[in-house]
Amino acid sequence: MNGSFAATPIQPLNLRLNDNTFHVKRDDLIPYSFGGNKVRKGILFFEAIRSGGHDAVVTYGSSSSNHCRVIANLAKEAGLPCRIIAPQEASRETMNSRLIRLLGAEVTTCPVNAVAETIEDAMAHLVKSGKNPYFIPGGGHGRLGTEAYVRAYEEIRANEEATGIRFDFIFLTSGTGSTQAGLVSGQLRHQDDRQVIGISNARRSPYGRQVVLDSVLEYLGREAGLKDSDRAVHFIDDYILEGYGAYNRAILDTIKEVFGSEGIPLDATYTGKGFWGMKEYIKANRITGKHVLFIHTGGTPLFFDTMEALQYE
Ligand SMILES: *Cc1c(COP(=O)(O)O)cnc(C)c1O
């Protein structure tokens, strides 16, 4: 990604539910490597890699990880070797894992309980061979990941200024939690009266929620009031089903429906689950007459994996 990109579009949806209006912020259209929230984060990590004089990258993620695809691409572009540690429990071939191979990243799979030591080994091995490796946490988690979505929150505010449409709710799919933490940090900084709702795709509360809260407090530091921050983190674990990667009929129907009626691709692991969860949450909480924004966090290659489940039924 040579240079920065313009604010991603915020467009209205045809969706009608309880007299609310719906818009979507198309972070899936960020113009690099099929886009997505991992591009926003990855760009900031690569700035740190460059300014720190690092010459190798190590990261972690499953075979469906958008993060690993984007990092593999940024590493290739920068001419740096990229090592990816992947849990063998989630190493089924996907479009992302094929793209990661195409980009020449070296993938090491290990049992999920051996991940920490495998990462340490990979880092030590690179250091021994004279490299200065940088470790990027799974999902691009951490202060830089949070910063990426504080900036996206500013784009949302600028859009509101320009259009006069103010969003009462911002929904997104929450995974490692830094996307949500960034949006909440932006909200708290401006003391904006609205709700940012993270629909978890895997983690349960209280752990998943605590990670978001900790990231907000870490990011805002002394700016943060604990009470305000605590109140602003809405982490909903009612729609995770059996956890990461699990989906049901309703999610597939949602994906088919949204593609047909809006021309927007969602996927079963992240955005399809979040979009379905958003609709269920709005029904369950009888939210009516509001302006609702959904952040499309990306994952276009995963849409094509989902196609296989959609096609043959
Ligand atoms: C990683 C990812 C998420 C979750 O983002 P976090 O910052 O880890 O919570 C949501 N949607 C997509 C498409 C992703 O790849």
Short mmCIF file of C-alpha atoms and ligand atoms in Angstrom, two decimals:
data_model
loop_
_atom_site.label_atom_id
_atom_site.label_comp_id
_atom_site.label_asym_id
_atom_site.label_seq_id
_atom_site.Cartn_x
_atom_site.Cartn_y
_atom_site.Cartn_z
CA MET A 1 0.00 0.00 0.00
CA ASN A 2 2.04 2.89 -1.29
CA GLY A 3 0.47 5.93 0.35
CA SER A 4 -2.85 6.41 2.09
CA PHE A 5 -6.39 5.89 0.82
CA ALA A 6 -9.51 8.07 0.83
CA ALA A 7 -12.28 7.60 3.40
CA THR A 8 -14.28 4.46 2.56
CA PRO A 9 -17.84 5.02 1.27
CA ILE A 10 -20.85 5.04 3.57
CA GLN A 11 -23.89 4.02 1.53
CA PRO A 12 -27.58 3.45 2.30
CA LEU A 13 -29.01 -0.08 2.30
CA ASN A 14 -32.37 -1.21 0.97
CA LEU A 15 -32.89 -3.19 4.19
CA ARG A 16 -36.06 -2.29 6.09
CA LEU A 17 -36.46 -3.43 9.68
CA ASN A 18 -38.57 -1.80 12.43
CA ASP A 19 -38.65 1.56 10.70
CA ASN A 20 -34.88 2.05 11.09
CA THR A 21 -32.61 3.32 8.32
CA PHE A 22 -29.47 1.34 7.52
CA HIS A 23 -26.14 2.39 6.07
CA VAL A 24 -22.96 0.40 5.56
CA LYS A 25 -19.37 1.62 5.73
CA ARG A 26 -17.54 -0.26 2.99
CA ASP A 27 -14.19 -1.07 4.58
CA ASP A 28 -14.28 -4.15 2.36
CA LEU A 29 -13.54 -1.72 -0.49
CA ILE A 30 -10.24 -0.40 0.91
CA PRO A 31 -8.13 -0.54 -2.24
CA TYR A 32 -5.52 -3.09 -1.18
CA SER A 33 -5.50 -6.90 -1.19
CA PHE A 34 -9.33 -7.23 -1.21
CA GLY A 35 -9.63 -4.67 1.60
CA GLY A 36 -11.02 -5.15 5.07
CA ASN A 37 -10.22 -3.95 8.57
CA LYS A 38 -6.88 -5.81 8.54
CA VAL A 39 -5.59 -3.42 5.87
CA ARG A 40 -6.18 -0.38 8.11
CA LYS A 41 -4.33 -2.11 10.93
CA GLY A 42 -1.63 -3.68 8.76
CA ILE A 43 -0.60 -0.33 7.26
CA LEU A 44 0.12 1.04 10.75
CA PHE A 45 2.08 -2.09 11.74
CA PHE A 46 4.21 -1.78 8.60
CA GLU A 47 4.95 1.87 9.42
CA ALA A 48 6.32 0.63 12.76
CA ILE A 49 8.26 -2.14 11.01
CA ARG A 50 9.85 0.34 8.63
CA SER A 51 10.68 2.98 11.24
CA GLY A 52 12.10 0.31 13.58
CA GLY A 53 14.41 -1.05 10.88
CA HIS A 54 12.89 -4.54 11.01
CA ASP A 55 13.61 -6.96 8.17
CA ALA A 56 11.31 -9.93 8.85
CA VAL A 57 7.70 -10.40 10.01
CA VAL A 58 6.11 -13.07 12.18
CA THR A 59 2.38 -13.29 12.86
CA TYR A 60 -0.36 -15.68 13.87
CA GLY A 61 -3.74 -16.73 12.46
CA SER A 62 -5.92 -19.53 11.10
CA SER A 63 -6.20 -20.52 7.43
CA SER A 64 -9.29 -18.32 7.05
CA SER A 65 -7.53 -15.28 8.55
CA ASN A 66 -7.89 -12.06 6.57
CA HIS A 67 -5.15 -10.64 8.79
CA CYS A 68 -2.60 -13.21 7.62
CA ARG A 69 -3.47 -12.61 3.95
CA VAL A 70 -3.02 -8.85 4.29
CA ILE A 71 0.23 -9.16 6.29
CA ALA A 72 1.61 -11.66 3.75
CA ASN A 73 0.80 -9.16 1.00
CA LEU A 74 2.32 -6.15 2.77
CA ALA A 75 5.44 -8.22 3.57
CA LYS A 76 5.76 -9.30 -0.06
CA GLU A 77 5.40 -5.70 -1.20
CA ALA A 78 8.10 -4.59 1.28
CA GLY A 79 10.34 -7.49 0.26
CA LEU A 80 10.42 -8.94 3.80
CA PRO A 81 10.23 -12.63 4.69
CA CYS A 82 6.91 -13.48 6.41
CA ARG A 83 6.42 -16.38 8.85
CA ILE A 84 2.86 -17.32 9.81
CA ILE A 85 2.09 -19.61 12.74
CA ALA A 86 -1.30 -21.30 12.28
CA PRO A 87 -3.28 -23.58 14.60
CA GLN A 88 -3.60 -26.99 12.93
CA GLU A 89 -7.16 -27.23 14.30
CA ALA A 90 -8.21 -24.50 11.79
CA SER A 91 -6.02 -25.20 8.77
CA ARG A 92 -8.61 -26.24 6.17
CA GLU A 93 -7.73 -24.78 2.76
CA THR A 94 -9.53 -21.50 1.97
CA MET A 95 -9.16 -18.71 -0.58
CA ASN A 96 -7.15 -16.79 2.02
CA SER A 97 -4.77 -19.69 2.65
CA ARG A 98 -4.24 -20.04 -1.11
CA LEU A 99 -3.51 -16.33 -1.44
CA ILE A 100 -1.08 -16.57 1.51
CA ARG A 101 0.75 -19.37 -0.32
CA LEU A 102 0.71 -17.38 -3.56
CA LEU A 103 2.36 -14.50 -1.69
CA GLY A 104 5.18 -16.75 -0.55
CA ALA A 105 4.64 -16.59 3.22
CA GLU A 106 6.03 -19.55 5.14
CA VAL A 107 3.22 -21.18 7.14
CA THR A 108 3.96 -23.38 10.16
CA THR A 109 1.03 -25.23 11.70
CA CYS A 110 1.10 -26.49 15.29
CA PRO A 111 -1.42 -27.59 17.92
CA VAL A 112 -3.22 -24.57 19.36
CA ASN A 113 -1.65 -25.13 22.80
CA ALA A 114 1.86 -24.95 21.29
CA VAL A 115 1.31 -21.61 19.54
CA ALA A 116 3.20 -19.41 22.03
CA GLU A 117 6.36 -21.53 21.99
CA THR A 118 6.23 -21.96 18.18
CA ILE A 119 6.12 -18.16 17.81
CA GLU A 120 9.07 -17.82 20.20
CA ASP A 121 11.02 -20.44 18.25
CA ALA A 122 10.33 -18.67 14.95
CA MET A 123 11.44 -15.31 16.38
CA ALA A 124 14.58 -16.84 17.94
CA HIS A 125 15.45 -18.64 14.73
CA LEU A 126 15.24 -15.40 12.72
CA VAL A 127 17.35 -13.52 15.27
CA LYS A 128 19.96 -16.27 15.16
CA SER A 129 20.18 -15.97 11.39
CA GLY A 130 20.96 -12.26 11.74
CA LYS A 131 17.44 -10.86 11.24
CA ASN A 132 15.59 -8.22 13.23
CA PRO A 133 12.05 -9.67 13.19
CA TYR A 134 8.83 -7.89 14.20
CA PHE A 135 5.95 -9.82 15.76
CA ILE A 136 2.42 -8.72 14.82
CA PRO A 137 -0.20 -10.09 17.26
CA GLY A 138 -2.99 -12.22 15.76
CA GLY A 139 -5.69 -10.11 14.12
CA GLY A 140 -3.45 -7.03 14.31
CA HIS A 141 -4.44 -6.61 17.95
CA GLY A 142 -2.83 -3.94 20.13
CA ARG A 143 -2.49 -0.19 20.29
CA LEU A 144 -1.87 0.21 16.55
CA GLY A 145 -4.94 -1.89 15.72
CA THR A 146 -7.01 0.32 18.00
CA GLU A 147 -5.53 3.48 16.44
CA ALA A 148 -6.59 2.26 12.99
CA TYR A 149 -10.25 2.35 14.03
CA VAL A 150 -10.02 5.60 15.96
CA ARG A 151 -9.15 7.02 12.53
CA ALA A 152 -12.06 5.19 10.89
CA TYR A 153 -14.33 6.69 13.56
CA GLU A 154 -13.17 10.15 12.45
CA GLU A 155 -14.23 9.25 8.91
CA ILE A 156 -17.69 8.40 10.22
CA ARG A 157 -17.94 11.76 12.00
CA ALA A 158 -16.82 13.62 8.88
CA ASN A 159 -19.49 11.79 6.88
CA GLU A 160 -22.13 12.77 9.45
CA GLU A 161 -21.05 16.39 9.19
CA ALA A 162 -21.30 16.26 5.41
CA THR A 163 -24.67 14.47 5.12
CA GLY A 164 -26.46 15.52 8.30
CA ILE A 165 -27.34 11.87 9.01
CA ARG A 166 -26.20 11.03 12.54
CA PHE A 167 -25.95 7.37 13.47
CA ASP A 168 -27.59 6.25 16.71
CA PHE A 169 -26.06 2.79 16.45
CA ILE A 170 -22.84 1.47 14.95
CA PHE A 171 -22.75 -2.32 14.59
CA LEU A 172 -19.74 -4.43 13.69
CA THR A 173 -18.45 -7.98 13.93
CA SER A 174 -16.06 -8.17 16.90
CA GLY A 175 -13.24 -10.73 16.97
CA THR A 176 -10.02 -9.86 18.80
CA GLY A 177 -11.74 -6.61 19.74
CA SER A 178 -9.41 -3.89 18.45
CA THR A 179 -11.80 -2.67 15.76
CA GLN A 180 -14.47 -2.18 18.40
CA ALA A 181 -11.96 -0.68 20.85
CA GLY A 182 -10.95 1.92 18.25
CA LEU A 183 -14.53 2.91 17.50
CA VAL A 184 -15.38 3.14 21.21
CA SER A 185 -12.23 5.16 21.93
CA GLY A 186 -13.20 7.61 19.19
CA GLN A 187 -16.71 7.83 20.58
CA LEU A 188 -15.48 8.48 24.12
CA ARG A 189 -12.98 11.06 22.99
CA HIS A 190 -15.83 13.08 21.48
CA GLN A 191 -18.36 12.08 24.15
CA ASP A 192 -20.74 11.14 21.33
CA ASP A 193 -24.14 9.97 22.48
CA ARG A 194 -24.71 6.70 20.60
CA GLN A 195 -24.08 2.98 20.94
CA VAL A 196 -21.27 1.00 19.33
CA ILE A 197 -22.37 -2.65 19.38
CA GLY A 198 -19.88 -5.43 18.78
CA ILE A 199 -21.45 -8.70 17.66
CA SER A 200 -18.93 -11.32 18.74
CA ASN A 201 -18.14 -13.99 16.17
CA ALA A 202 -16.32 -16.29 18.60
CA ARG A 203 -15.44 -15.01 22.06
CA ARG A 204 -17.72 -15.04 25.05
CA SER A 205 -18.23 -12.42 27.69
CA PRO A 206 -16.82 -11.59 30.16
CA TYR A 207 -13.43 -12.38 28.54
CA GLY A 208 -14.18 -10.97 25.08
CA ARG A 209 -15.71 -7.83 26.54
CA GLN A 210 -12.83 -7.32 28.96
CA VAL A 211 -10.31 -7.43 26.10
CA VAL A 212 -12.19 -4.60 24.35
CA LEU A 213 -12.41 -2.59 27.57
CA ASP A 214 -8.70 -3.10 28.35
CA SER A 215 -7.79 -1.94 24.83
CA VAL A 216 -9.91 1.20 25.24
CA LEU A 217 -8.29 2.00 28.60
CA GLU A 218 -4.82 1.28 27.21
CA TYR A 219 -5.48 3.55 24.24
CA LEU A 220 -7.08 6.48 26.02
CA GLY A 221 -4.87 6.19 29.11
CA ARG A 222 -5.55 9.02 31.51
CA GLU A 223 -8.17 10.46 29.20
CA ALA A 224 -10.42 7.50 29.96
CA GLY A 225 -12.96 7.44 32.71
CA LEU A 226 -13.35 3.82 33.77
CA LYS A 227 -17.07 4.26 34.35
CA ASP A 228 -17.64 5.87 30.93
CA SER A 229 -15.53 3.26 29.17
CA ASP A 230 -17.23 0.40 30.97
CA ARG A 231 -20.63 1.73 29.96
CA ALA A 232 -19.60 2.22 26.32
CA VAL A 233 -18.47 -1.37 25.63
CA HIS A 234 -21.37 -3.44 24.32
CA PHE A 235 -19.98 -6.88 23.46
CA ILE A 236 -22.79 -9.24 22.44
CA ASP A 237 -22.00 -12.97 22.57
CA ASP A 238 -25.54 -14.24 21.84
CA TYR A 239 -24.81 -15.04 18.19
CA ILE A 240 -21.51 -16.92 18.27
CA LEU A 241 -23.22 -20.36 17.88
CA GLU A 242 -20.52 -22.99 18.55
CA GLY A 243 -17.77 -20.39 18.17
CA TYR A 244 -15.22 -19.35 15.54
CA GLY A 245 -16.21 -20.49 12.05
CA ALA A 246 -19.57 -21.94 13.10
CA TYR A 247 -22.58 -20.82 11.05
CA ASN A 248 -26.20 -21.81 10.55
CA ARG A 249 -28.96 -21.71 7.97
CA ALA A 250 -30.01 -18.19 9.00
CA ILE A 251 -26.51 -16.82 8.37
CA LEU A 252 -26.35 -18.41 4.91
CA ASP A 253 -29.82 -17.01 4.15
CA THR A 254 -28.66 -13.56 5.28
CA ILE A 255 -25.62 -13.72 3.00
CA LYS A 256 -27.74 -14.80 0.02
CA GLU A 257 -30.30 -12.10 0.80
CA VAL A 258 -27.80 -9.25 1.22
CA PHE A 259 -25.92 -10.19 -1.94
CA GLY A 260 -29.17 -10.35 -3.91
CA SER A 261 -30.81 -7.22 -2.57
CA GLU A 262 -27.77 -4.99 -2.04
CA GLY A 263 -25.01 -6.48 -4.22
CA ILE A 264 -22.74 -6.69 -1.19
CA PRO A 265 -20.73 -9.84 -0.38
CA LEU A 266 -20.67 -11.03 3.26
CA ASP A 267 -19.03 -14.17 4.65
CA ALA A 268 -20.06 -16.85 7.14
CA THR A 269 -17.16 -16.39 9.61
CA TYR A 270 -17.26 -12.62 10.17
CA THR A 271 -19.54 -10.14 8.43
CA GLY A 272 -22.46 -12.48 7.62
CA LYS A 273 -22.55 -13.56 11.24
CA GLY A 274 -22.34 -9.95 12.42
CA PHE A 275 -25.04 -8.74 10.02
CA TRP A 276 -27.38 -11.56 11.04
CA GLY A 277 -26.59 -10.86 14.71
CA MET A 278 -27.33 -7.16 14.18
CA LYS A 279 -30.78 -7.92 12.77
CA GLU A 280 -31.57 -10.35 15.60
CA TYR A 281 -30.36 -7.83 18.19
CA ILE A 282 -32.51 -5.06 16.69
CA LYS A 283 -35.57 -7.34 16.80
CA ALA A 284 -34.86 -8.62 20.32
CA ASN A 285 -34.29 -5.11 21.70
CA ARG A 286 -37.16 -3.56 19.72
CA ILE A 287 -34.97 -0.84 18.26
CA THR A 288 -37.12 1.36 16.02
CA GLY A 289 -36.88 4.67 14.18
CA LYS A 290 -33.07 4.90 14.46
CA HIS A 291 -30.20 5.51 12.07
CA VAL A 292 -28.05 2.39 12.03
CA LEU A 293 -24.56 1.98 10.55
CA PHE A 294 -22.98 -1.43 9.91
CA ILE A 295 -19.21 -1.53 9.42
CA HIS A 296 -18.37 -3.96 6.62
CA THR A 297 -15.03 -5.18 7.95
CA GLY A 298 -14.14 -7.05 4.77
CA GLY A 299 -13.21 -10.61 3.98
CA THR A 300 -14.10 -10.70 0.28
CA PRO A 301 -12.12 -13.94 -0.36
CA LEU A 302 -14.18 -15.67 2.36
CA PHE A 303 -17.34 -14.84 0.38
CA PHE A 304 -16.10 -17.27 -2.24
CA ASP A 305 -15.54 -19.97 0.37
CA THR A 306 -19.10 -19.36 1.58
CA MET A 307 -20.32 -19.71 -2.03
CA GLU A 308 -19.63 -23.41 -1.86
CA ALA A 309 -22.02 -23.78 1.06
CA LEU A 310 -24.61 -21.62 -0.71
CA GLN A 311 -24.38 -23.23 -4.12
CA TYR A 312 -25.04 -26.89 -3.54
CA GLU A 313 -28.19 -26.82 -1.48
C1 LIG B 1 -10.63 -9.76 11.86
C2 LIG B 1 -12.00 -9.46 11.36
C3 LIG B 1 -13.00 -8.95 12.20
C4 LIG B 1 -12.79 -8.72 13.66
O1 LIG B 1 -11.94 -7.62 13.91
P1 LIG B 1 -11.24 -7.47 15.32
O2 LIG B 1 -10.57 -6.17 15.30
O3 LIG B 1 -10.29 -8.63 15.45
O4 LIG B 1 -12.30 -7.56 16.37
C5 LIG B 1 -14.24 -8.66 11.65
N1 LIG B 1 -14.48 -8.87 10.34
C6 LIG B 1 -13.54 -9.35 9.50
C7 LIG B 1 -13.90 -9.56 8.08
C8 LIG B 1 -12.27 -9.67 9.98
O5 LIG B 1 -11.35 -10.17 9.14
#
